[in-house]
Amino acid sequence: MNHSLDYSKGAAWMDGEIIPISEAKISVLDWGFTRSDVTYDVTQVWQGAFFRLDDYLDRFQESMTKTRLEVPQTKGDMRQILHEMVAKSGLTDAYVALVASRGTPQVAGSRDPRHCKNHFFAWCIPWLNVIPDDVAARGAHLKIAETVRRIPIDSVDPTAKNYHWGDLTKGLFEAKDAGFDTVILLDHQGRITEGAGFNVFGIIDGVVVTPREGALEGITRRTVLEVAEELGMKTAIRDISAEEFLEAEEVFTATTAGGVTPVARVNDRIFTNDAPGPITLKLKEVYWSVHDRAEHREIITY
């Protein structure tokens, strides 16, 4: 084994081997590439330990079932792979992905997904925030897209994490062109769903509310709801119209890659004097403190 290889920018596990992230590749014939026929999940390493790894692995297994992807690795195998891969990288704060891809057809020219050899791989890179720290500090500016709606849930199930970002990418262009930081999409009934890589929340009549449908059932979302209840706040998972969302007392986002992020503006609506709101900041503080709880930490041996 070549011990001079540079893993500082990240590492990947592919075909039983841990390699530098720069060497990770899949075939151009892989349906994960040609058809976005993939499910994946993203977990985090924070201060040398995985956070809620069991929950992420369970959701990944559920997503594979929903998408009819089968790989030879068990949940235990995946846990071991992730630990060894991150340890090899040396990263103590990391963004970690697990991927199951449809693979390539074993019958040349076949269009039958059952003919593909599914496969698993994983990779990690240094920690990143979906919404940068300087944006979070002032409060993010979000646009509710007008030119695109979220892919219907009976077409692409958002609870199985996927690479079908055509709608989100179109929304991002709209938001960025208009000077906003990122985007939120509505469904075809005009209800709030999610943003480009994050769940959304509103504080509405003092209740911490997040959309019921059209969004990933995020582990960070789950943690936020648990934290809110610990703090004595009321919570709800329900439909939220765009009009109701814009009248919220506070708005924030939640994602593995960044945690709780305050929102100061949505469209032309300004929240909490154009700054992070007090309830959001409290939830953010306690969310990060939860990372120190032994029941949520899996320490990595480097």
mmCIF file of C-alpha atoms in Angstrom:
data_model
loop_
_atom_site.group_PDB
_atom_site.id
_atom_site.type_symbol
_atom_site.label_atom_id
_atom_site.label_comp_id
_atom_site.label_asym_id
_atom_site.label_seq_id
_atom_site.Cartn_x
_atom_site.Cartn_y
_atom_site.Cartn_z
ATOM 1 C CA MET A 1 0.000 0.000 0.000
ATOM 2 C CA ASN A 2 1.267 3.480 -0.907
ATOM 3 C CA HIS A 3 1.363 5.443 2.354
ATOM 4 C CA SER A 4 2.431 8.627 0.561
ATOM 5 C CA LEU A 5 -1.041 9.132 -0.963
ATOM 6 C CA ASP A 6 -2.718 12.380 0.098
ATOM 7 C CA TYR A 7 -6.043 11.896 1.868
ATOM 8 C CA SER A 8 -6.256 15.420 3.314
ATOM 9 C CA LYS A 9 -8.884 16.487 0.754
ATOM 10 C CA GLY A 10 -10.966 13.402 1.456
ATOM 11 C CA ALA A 11 -11.199 9.684 0.881
ATOM 12 C CA ALA A 12 -13.487 7.187 -0.823
ATOM 13 C CA TRP A 13 -14.313 3.507 -0.405
ATOM 14 C CA MET A 14 -14.862 1.729 -3.712
ATOM 15 C CA ASP A 15 -14.677 -1.983 -4.552
ATOM 16 C CA GLY A 16 -13.192 -2.853 -1.165
ATOM 17 C CA GLU A 17 -10.438 -0.256 -1.249
ATOM 18 C CA ILE A 18 -9.952 3.128 0.442
ATOM 19 C CA ILE A 19 -8.493 5.638 -1.999
ATOM 20 C CA PRO A 20 -7.947 9.428 -2.123
ATOM 21 C CA ILE A 21 -11.114 11.251 -3.135
ATOM 22 C CA SER A 22 -9.390 12.476 -6.312
ATOM 23 C CA GLU A 23 -9.141 8.878 -7.551
ATOM 24 C CA ALA A 24 -12.803 7.942 -6.997
ATOM 25 C CA LYS A 25 -14.587 7.174 -10.291
ATOM 26 C CA ILE A 26 -17.617 5.375 -11.706
ATOM 27 C CA SER A 27 -18.271 4.138 -15.242
ATOM 28 C CA VAL A 28 -19.862 6.503 -17.767
ATOM 29 C CA LEU A 29 -22.290 3.610 -18.411
ATOM 30 C CA ASP A 30 -23.433 3.466 -14.774
ATOM 31 C CA TRP A 31 -27.138 4.243 -14.520
ATOM 32 C CA GLY A 32 -26.337 6.223 -11.392
ATOM 33 C CA PHE A 33 -24.696 8.677 -13.792
ATOM 34 C CA THR A 34 -26.798 8.333 -16.952
ATOM 35 C CA ARG A 35 -30.194 8.181 -15.219
ATOM 36 C CA SER A 36 -29.633 9.577 -11.708
ATOM 37 C CA ASP A 37 -30.687 6.065 -10.659
ATOM 38 C CA VAL A 38 -29.159 6.346 -7.212
ATOM 39 C CA THR A 39 -30.048 6.703 -3.599
ATOM 40 C CA TYR A 40 -27.660 8.150 -1.080
ATOM 41 C CA ASP A 41 -27.359 9.597 2.375
ATOM 42 C CA VAL A 42 -25.105 12.122 4.068
ATOM 43 C CA THR A 43 -23.941 11.887 7.646
ATOM 44 C CA GLN A 44 -21.495 14.034 9.555
ATOM 45 C CA VAL A 45 -18.369 13.649 11.605
ATOM 46 C CA TRP A 46 -18.013 16.346 14.244
ATOM 47 C CA GLN A 47 -14.999 16.631 16.520
ATOM 48 C CA GLY A 48 -13.860 13.098 15.788
ATOM 49 C CA ALA A 49 -17.193 11.297 16.116
ATOM 50 C CA PHE A 50 -20.152 10.361 13.943
ATOM 51 C CA PHE A 51 -23.438 11.995 14.961
ATOM 52 C CA ARG A 52 -26.549 9.760 15.031
ATOM 53 C CA LEU A 53 -24.923 7.273 12.653
ATOM 54 C CA ASP A 54 -27.507 4.568 13.372
ATOM 55 C CA ASP A 55 -30.310 6.871 12.242
ATOM 56 C CA TYR A 56 -28.518 7.748 9.015
ATOM 57 C CA LEU A 57 -27.736 4.097 8.246
ATOM 58 C CA ASP A 58 -31.349 3.109 8.940
ATOM 59 C CA ARG A 59 -32.660 5.811 6.613
ATOM 60 C CA PHE A 60 -30.199 4.754 3.903
ATOM 61 C CA GLN A 61 -31.404 1.152 4.173
ATOM 62 C CA GLU A 62 -35.027 2.341 3.908
ATOM 63 C CA SER A 63 -34.158 4.418 0.843
ATOM 64 C CA MET A 64 -32.578 1.393 -0.833
ATOM 65 C CA THR A 65 -35.750 -0.590 -0.198
ATOM 66 C CA LYS A 66 -37.910 2.191 -1.667
ATOM 67 C CA THR A 67 -35.737 2.436 -4.778
ATOM 68 C CA ARG A 68 -35.279 -1.354 -5.158
ATOM 69 C CA LEU A 69 -31.523 -1.204 -4.864
ATOM 70 C CA GLU A 70 -29.693 -4.180 -3.359
ATOM 71 C CA VAL A 71 -26.007 -4.209 -2.431
ATOM 72 C CA PRO A 72 -23.998 -6.950 -0.695
ATOM 73 C CA GLN A 73 -22.901 -4.752 2.208
ATOM 74 C CA THR A 74 -24.870 -5.042 5.452
ATOM 75 C CA LYS A 75 -25.544 -2.188 7.841
ATOM 76 C CA GLY A 76 -22.650 -3.468 9.950
ATOM 77 C CA ASP A 77 -20.375 -3.564 6.910
ATOM 78 C CA MET A 78 -21.278 0.024 6.057
ATOM 79 C CA ARG A 79 -20.589 1.209 9.592
ATOM 80 C CA GLN A 80 -17.149 -0.395 9.502
ATOM 81 C CA ILE A 81 -16.410 1.035 6.043
ATOM 82 C CA LEU A 82 -17.313 4.559 7.150
ATOM 83 C CA HIS A 83 -15.201 4.346 10.300
ATOM 84 C CA GLU A 84 -12.166 3.014 8.420
ATOM 85 C CA MET A 85 -12.540 5.508 5.579
ATOM 86 C CA VAL A 86 -12.807 8.588 7.813
ATOM 87 C CA ALA A 87 -9.953 7.337 9.996
ATOM 88 C CA LYS A 88 -7.821 6.946 6.873
ATOM 89 C CA SER A 89 -8.640 10.496 5.798
ATOM 90 C CA GLY A 90 -7.669 11.900 9.191
ATOM 91 C CA LEU A 91 -10.616 14.310 9.025
ATOM 92 C CA THR A 92 -12.092 15.113 12.444
ATOM 93 C CA ASP A 93 -14.887 17.256 10.947
ATOM 94 C CA ALA A 94 -16.248 15.732 7.781
ATOM 95 C CA TYR A 95 -19.120 15.512 5.316
ATOM 96 C CA VAL A 96 -19.664 11.795 4.671
ATOM 97 C CA ALA A 97 -21.744 10.258 1.866
ATOM 98 C CA LEU A 98 -23.058 6.722 1.349
ATOM 99 C CA VAL A 99 -24.246 5.849 -2.155
ATOM 100 C CA ALA A 100 -26.091 2.915 -3.720
ATOM 101 C CA SER A 101 -26.140 3.051 -7.522
ATOM 102 C CA ARG A 102 -28.079 0.976 -10.040
ATOM 103 C CA GLY A 103 -24.812 0.189 -11.826
ATOM 104 C CA THR A 104 -24.355 -1.044 -15.386
ATOM 105 C CA PRO A 105 -26.504 -3.606 -17.214
ATOM 106 C CA GLN A 106 -25.013 -7.088 -17.273
ATOM 107 C CA VAL A 107 -26.915 -7.698 -20.511
ATOM 108 C CA ALA A 108 -25.567 -5.415 -23.224
ATOM 109 C CA GLY A 109 -28.089 -2.820 -24.368
ATOM 110 C CA SER A 110 -30.723 -3.886 -21.823
ATOM 111 C CA ARG A 111 -33.222 -1.316 -20.552
ATOM 112 C CA ASP A 112 -34.371 -3.627 -17.768
ATOM 113 C CA PRO A 113 -33.236 -2.268 -14.366
ATOM 114 C CA ARG A 114 -33.206 -5.830 -13.023
ATOM 115 C CA HIS A 115 -30.257 -6.550 -15.308
ATOM 116 C CA CYS A 116 -28.032 -4.000 -13.569
ATOM 117 C CA LYS A 117 -25.429 -4.891 -10.962
ATOM 118 C CA ASN A 118 -26.113 -2.555 -8.042
ATOM 119 C CA HIS A 119 -23.128 -1.354 -6.058
ATOM 120 C CA PHE A 120 -22.245 0.601 -2.934
ATOM 121 C CA PHE A 121 -19.565 3.210 -2.419
ATOM 122 C CA ALA A 122 -18.826 5.942 0.106
ATOM 123 C CA TRP A 123 -16.754 9.087 0.345
ATOM 124 C CA CYS A 124 -15.840 11.859 2.754
ATOM 125 C CA ILE A 125 -14.527 15.392 2.392
ATOM 126 C CA PRO A 126 -13.770 18.175 4.879
ATOM 127 C CA TRP A 127 -16.825 19.586 6.639
ATOM 128 C CA LEU A 128 -18.935 22.025 4.621
ATOM 129 C CA ASN A 129 -22.036 24.113 5.137
ATOM 130 C CA VAL A 130 -24.794 24.187 2.515
ATOM 131 C CA ILE A 131 -25.317 27.818 3.523
ATOM 132 C CA PRO A 132 -21.947 29.515 4.232
ATOM 133 C CA ASP A 133 -21.105 30.771 7.723
ATOM 134 C CA ASP A 134 -21.092 34.456 6.755
ATOM 135 C CA VAL A 135 -24.558 34.116 5.209
ATOM 136 C CA ALA A 136 -25.858 32.278 8.273
ATOM 137 C CA ALA A 137 -24.439 34.997 10.549
ATOM 138 C CA ARG A 138 -26.490 37.728 8.884
ATOM 139 C CA GLY A 139 -29.453 35.465 8.188
ATOM 140 C CA ALA A 140 -29.948 33.768 4.830
ATOM 141 C CA HIS A 141 -32.004 35.337 2.037
ATOM 142 C CA LEU A 142 -34.330 32.768 0.428
ATOM 143 C CA LYS A 143 -36.537 32.991 -2.626
ATOM 144 C CA ILE A 144 -39.675 30.950 -3.140
ATOM 145 C CA ALA A 145 -39.342 29.862 -6.767
ATOM 146 C CA GLU A 146 -41.976 31.035 -9.229
ATOM 147 C CA THR A 147 -40.731 29.299 -12.384
ATOM 148 C CA VAL A 148 -40.652 25.721 -11.090
ATOM 149 C CA ARG A 149 -42.504 23.461 -8.658
ATOM 150 C CA ARG A 150 -41.185 20.452 -6.734
ATOM 151 C CA ILE A 151 -41.274 17.123 -8.578
ATOM 152 C CA PRO A 152 -44.516 15.415 -7.404
ATOM 153 C CA ILE A 153 -44.012 12.794 -4.708
ATOM 154 C CA ASP A 154 -45.696 10.106 -6.796
ATOM 155 C CA SER A 155 -43.027 10.672 -9.466
ATOM 156 C CA VAL A 156 -39.903 10.925 -7.287
ATOM 157 C CA ASP A 157 -40.193 10.075 -3.591
ATOM 158 C CA PRO A 158 -38.368 12.831 -1.660
ATOM 159 C CA THR A 159 -38.109 10.632 1.445
ATOM 160 C CA ALA A 160 -35.608 8.458 -0.473
ATOM 161 C CA LYS A 161 -32.640 10.783 -0.878
ATOM 162 C CA ASN A 162 -31.869 11.169 -4.582
ATOM 163 C CA TYR A 163 -29.979 13.088 -7.256
ATOM 164 C CA HIS A 164 -33.074 14.317 -9.130
ATOM 165 C CA TRP A 165 -32.175 17.996 -8.819
ATOM 166 C CA GLY A 166 -33.613 19.317 -12.094
ATOM 167 C CA ASP A 167 -36.314 21.263 -10.246
ATOM 168 C CA LEU A 168 -33.973 22.474 -7.504
ATOM 169 C CA THR A 169 -31.312 23.539 -10.015
ATOM 170 C CA LYS A 170 -33.816 25.557 -12.031
ATOM 171 C CA GLY A 171 -34.973 27.166 -8.788
ATOM 172 C CA LEU A 172 -31.380 27.952 -7.778
ATOM 173 C CA PHE A 173 -30.784 29.790 -11.066
ATOM 174 C CA GLU A 174 -33.925 31.834 -10.452
ATOM 175 C CA ALA A 175 -32.914 32.674 -6.880
ATOM 176 C CA LYS A 176 -29.267 33.444 -7.659
ATOM 177 C CA ASP A 177 -30.173 35.601 -10.690
ATOM 178 C CA ALA A 178 -32.451 37.639 -8.412
ATOM 179 C CA GLY A 179 -29.716 38.132 -5.794
ATOM 180 C CA PHE A 180 -30.883 35.587 -3.202
ATOM 181 C CA ASP A 181 -28.688 33.049 -1.397
ATOM 182 C CA THR A 182 -30.769 29.964 -2.174
ATOM 183 C CA VAL A 183 -34.236 28.679 -2.990
ATOM 184 C CA ILE A 184 -37.363 27.037 -1.556
ATOM 185 C CA LEU A 185 -39.796 25.150 -3.787
ATOM 186 C CA LEU A 186 -43.571 24.881 -3.562
ATOM 187 C CA ASP A 187 -45.527 21.803 -4.596
ATOM 188 C CA HIS A 188 -48.291 21.955 -7.196
ATOM 189 C CA GLN A 189 -50.829 22.802 -4.492
ATOM 190 C CA GLY A 190 -48.834 25.890 -3.454
ATOM 191 C CA ARG A 191 -47.472 24.357 -0.257
ATOM 192 C CA ILE A 192 -43.924 24.785 1.056
ATOM 193 C CA THR A 193 -41.749 21.669 0.535
ATOM 194 C CA GLU A 194 -37.978 22.075 1.003
ATOM 195 C CA GLY A 195 -34.947 23.926 -0.256
ATOM 196 C CA ALA A 196 -31.822 23.010 -2.195
ATOM 197 C CA GLY A 197 -30.317 20.573 0.279
ATOM 198 C CA PHE A 198 -32.212 21.552 3.418
ATOM 199 C CA ASN A 199 -35.499 21.282 5.297
ATOM 200 C CA VAL A 200 -37.321 24.474 6.208
ATOM 201 C CA PHE A 201 -39.056 25.548 9.412
ATOM 202 C CA GLY A 202 -41.278 28.413 10.450
ATOM 203 C CA ILE A 203 -42.176 29.680 13.899
ATOM 204 C CA ILE A 204 -45.908 30.208 13.374
ATOM 205 C CA ASP A 205 -48.020 31.444 16.297
ATOM 206 C CA GLY A 206 -45.216 30.284 18.596
ATOM 207 C CA VAL A 207 -45.193 26.735 17.164
ATOM 208 C CA VAL A 208 -42.136 25.198 15.462
ATOM 209 C CA VAL A 209 -43.628 24.001 12.173
ATOM 210 C CA THR A 210 -42.132 22.069 9.236
ATOM 211 C CA PRO A 211 -43.775 20.735 6.032
ATOM 212 C CA ARG A 212 -45.513 17.356 6.044
ATOM 213 C CA GLU A 213 -44.977 16.337 2.404
ATOM 214 C CA GLY A 214 -42.622 16.932 -0.482
ATOM 215 C CA ALA A 215 -39.485 16.939 1.654
ATOM 216 C CA LEU A 216 -36.822 14.616 2.981
ATOM 217 C CA GLU A 217 -37.504 13.380 6.500
ATOM 218 C CA GLY A 218 -34.192 14.810 7.643
ATOM 219 C CA ILE A 219 -32.253 13.562 10.647
ATOM 220 C CA THR A 220 -31.363 17.184 11.437
ATOM 221 C CA ARG A 221 -35.071 18.008 11.077
ATOM 222 C CA ARG A 222 -35.835 15.233 13.567
ATOM 223 C CA THR A 223 -33.177 16.517 15.955
ATOM 224 C CA VAL A 224 -34.560 20.066 15.763
ATOM 225 C CA LEU A 225 -38.063 18.838 16.605
ATOM 226 C CA GLU A 226 -36.695 16.862 19.565
ATOM 227 C CA VAL A 227 -34.691 19.855 20.780
ATOM 228 C CA ALA A 228 -37.708 22.149 20.489
ATOM 229 C CA GLU A 229 -39.829 19.765 22.539
ATOM 230 C CA GLU A 230 -37.085 19.502 25.178
ATOM 231 C CA LEU A 231 -37.188 23.300 25.425
ATOM 232 C CA GLY A 232 -40.940 23.191 26.017
ATOM 233 C CA MET A 233 -41.896 24.459 22.573
ATOM 234 C CA LYS A 234 -44.861 23.151 20.633
ATOM 235 C CA THR A 235 -44.061 21.476 17.313
ATOM 236 C CA ALA A 236 -46.051 20.422 14.267
ATOM 237 C CA ILE A 237 -45.443 18.604 10.985
ATOM 238 C CA ARG A 238 -48.170 19.846 8.671
ATOM 239 C CA ASP A 239 -48.970 21.539 5.387
ATOM 240 C CA ILE A 240 -47.837 25.156 5.168
ATOM 241 C CA SER A 241 -49.034 27.505 2.427
ATOM 242 C CA ALA A 242 -46.646 30.060 0.982
ATOM 243 C CA GLU A 243 -48.823 32.857 2.369
ATOM 244 C CA GLU A 244 -48.754 31.421 5.891
ATOM 245 C CA PHE A 245 -45.009 30.814 5.689
ATOM 246 C CA LEU A 246 -44.364 34.441 4.786
ATOM 247 C CA GLU A 247 -46.297 35.531 7.882
ATOM 248 C CA ALA A 248 -44.203 33.399 10.266
ATOM 249 C CA GLU A 249 -42.474 35.059 13.215
ATOM 250 C CA GLU A 250 -39.159 33.398 12.277
ATOM 251 C CA VAL A 251 -37.857 31.114 9.549
ATOM 252 C CA PHE A 252 -34.823 28.824 9.527
ATOM 253 C CA THR A 253 -33.338 25.896 7.636
ATOM 254 C CA ALA A 254 -31.997 22.551 8.864
ATOM 255 C CA THR A 255 -29.523 20.223 7.184
ATOM 256 C CA THR A 256 -26.760 17.783 8.073
ATOM 257 C CA ALA A 257 -24.308 20.054 6.259
ATOM 258 C CA GLY A 258 -24.695 23.114 8.441
ATOM 259 C CA GLY A 259 -27.233 22.347 11.151
ATOM 260 C CA VAL A 260 -29.702 25.127 12.003
ATOM 261 C CA THR A 261 -29.341 28.253 9.846
ATOM 262 C CA PRO A 262 -31.288 31.468 10.523
ATOM 263 C CA VAL A 263 -33.206 33.112 7.689
ATOM 264 C CA ALA A 264 -33.587 36.901 7.612
ATOM 265 C CA ARG A 265 -35.486 37.297 4.335
ATOM 266 C CA VAL A 266 -37.863 35.286 2.166
ATOM 267 C CA ASN A 267 -38.796 37.056 -1.061
ATOM 268 C CA ASP A 268 -39.419 40.672 0.003
ATOM 269 C CA ARG A 269 -40.480 39.693 3.529
ATOM 270 C CA ILE A 270 -37.983 40.666 6.250
ATOM 271 C CA PHE A 271 -37.954 38.705 9.525
ATOM 272 C CA THR A 272 -36.771 39.749 13.007
ATOM 273 C CA ASN A 273 -35.357 43.127 11.932
ATOM 274 C CA ASP A 274 -33.320 41.548 9.140
ATOM 275 C CA ALA A 275 -31.268 39.415 11.528
ATOM 276 C CA PRO A 276 -31.286 35.907 13.045
ATOM 277 C CA GLY A 277 -34.286 35.418 15.343
ATOM 278 C CA PRO A 278 -33.966 34.614 19.067
ATOM 279 C CA ILE A 279 -35.860 31.312 18.933
ATOM 280 C CA THR A 280 -33.779 30.146 15.979
ATOM 281 C CA LEU A 281 -30.543 31.046 17.746
ATOM 282 C CA LYS A 282 -31.618 29.128 20.852
ATOM 283 C CA LEU A 283 -32.492 26.060 18.782
ATOM 284 C CA LYS A 284 -29.150 26.350 16.988
ATOM 285 C CA GLU A 285 -27.236 26.513 20.283
ATOM 286 C CA VAL A 286 -28.953 23.470 21.753
ATOM 287 C CA TYR A 287 -28.760 21.540 18.470
ATOM 288 C CA TRP A 288 -24.962 21.702 18.558
ATOM 289 C CA SER A 289 -24.836 20.858 22.259
ATOM 290 C CA VAL A 290 -26.735 17.624 21.490
ATOM 291 C CA HIS A 291 -23.665 16.488 19.529
ATOM 292 C CA ASP A 292 -21.866 15.983 22.848
ATOM 293 C CA ARG A 293 -24.411 13.457 24.146
ATOM 294 C CA ALA A 294 -22.925 9.982 24.425
ATOM 295 C CA GLU A 295 -25.980 8.266 22.940
ATOM 296 C CA HIS A 296 -25.502 10.195 19.670
ATOM 297 C CA ARG A 297 -21.715 9.921 19.332
ATOM 298 C CA GLU A 298 -19.663 7.153 17.726
ATOM 299 C CA ILE A 299 -16.028 8.000 18.339
ATOM 300 C CA ILE A 300 -13.635 7.257 15.481
ATOM 301 C CA THR A 301 -10.274 5.601 16.158
ATOM 302 C CA TYR A 302 -7.714 7.383 13.996
#
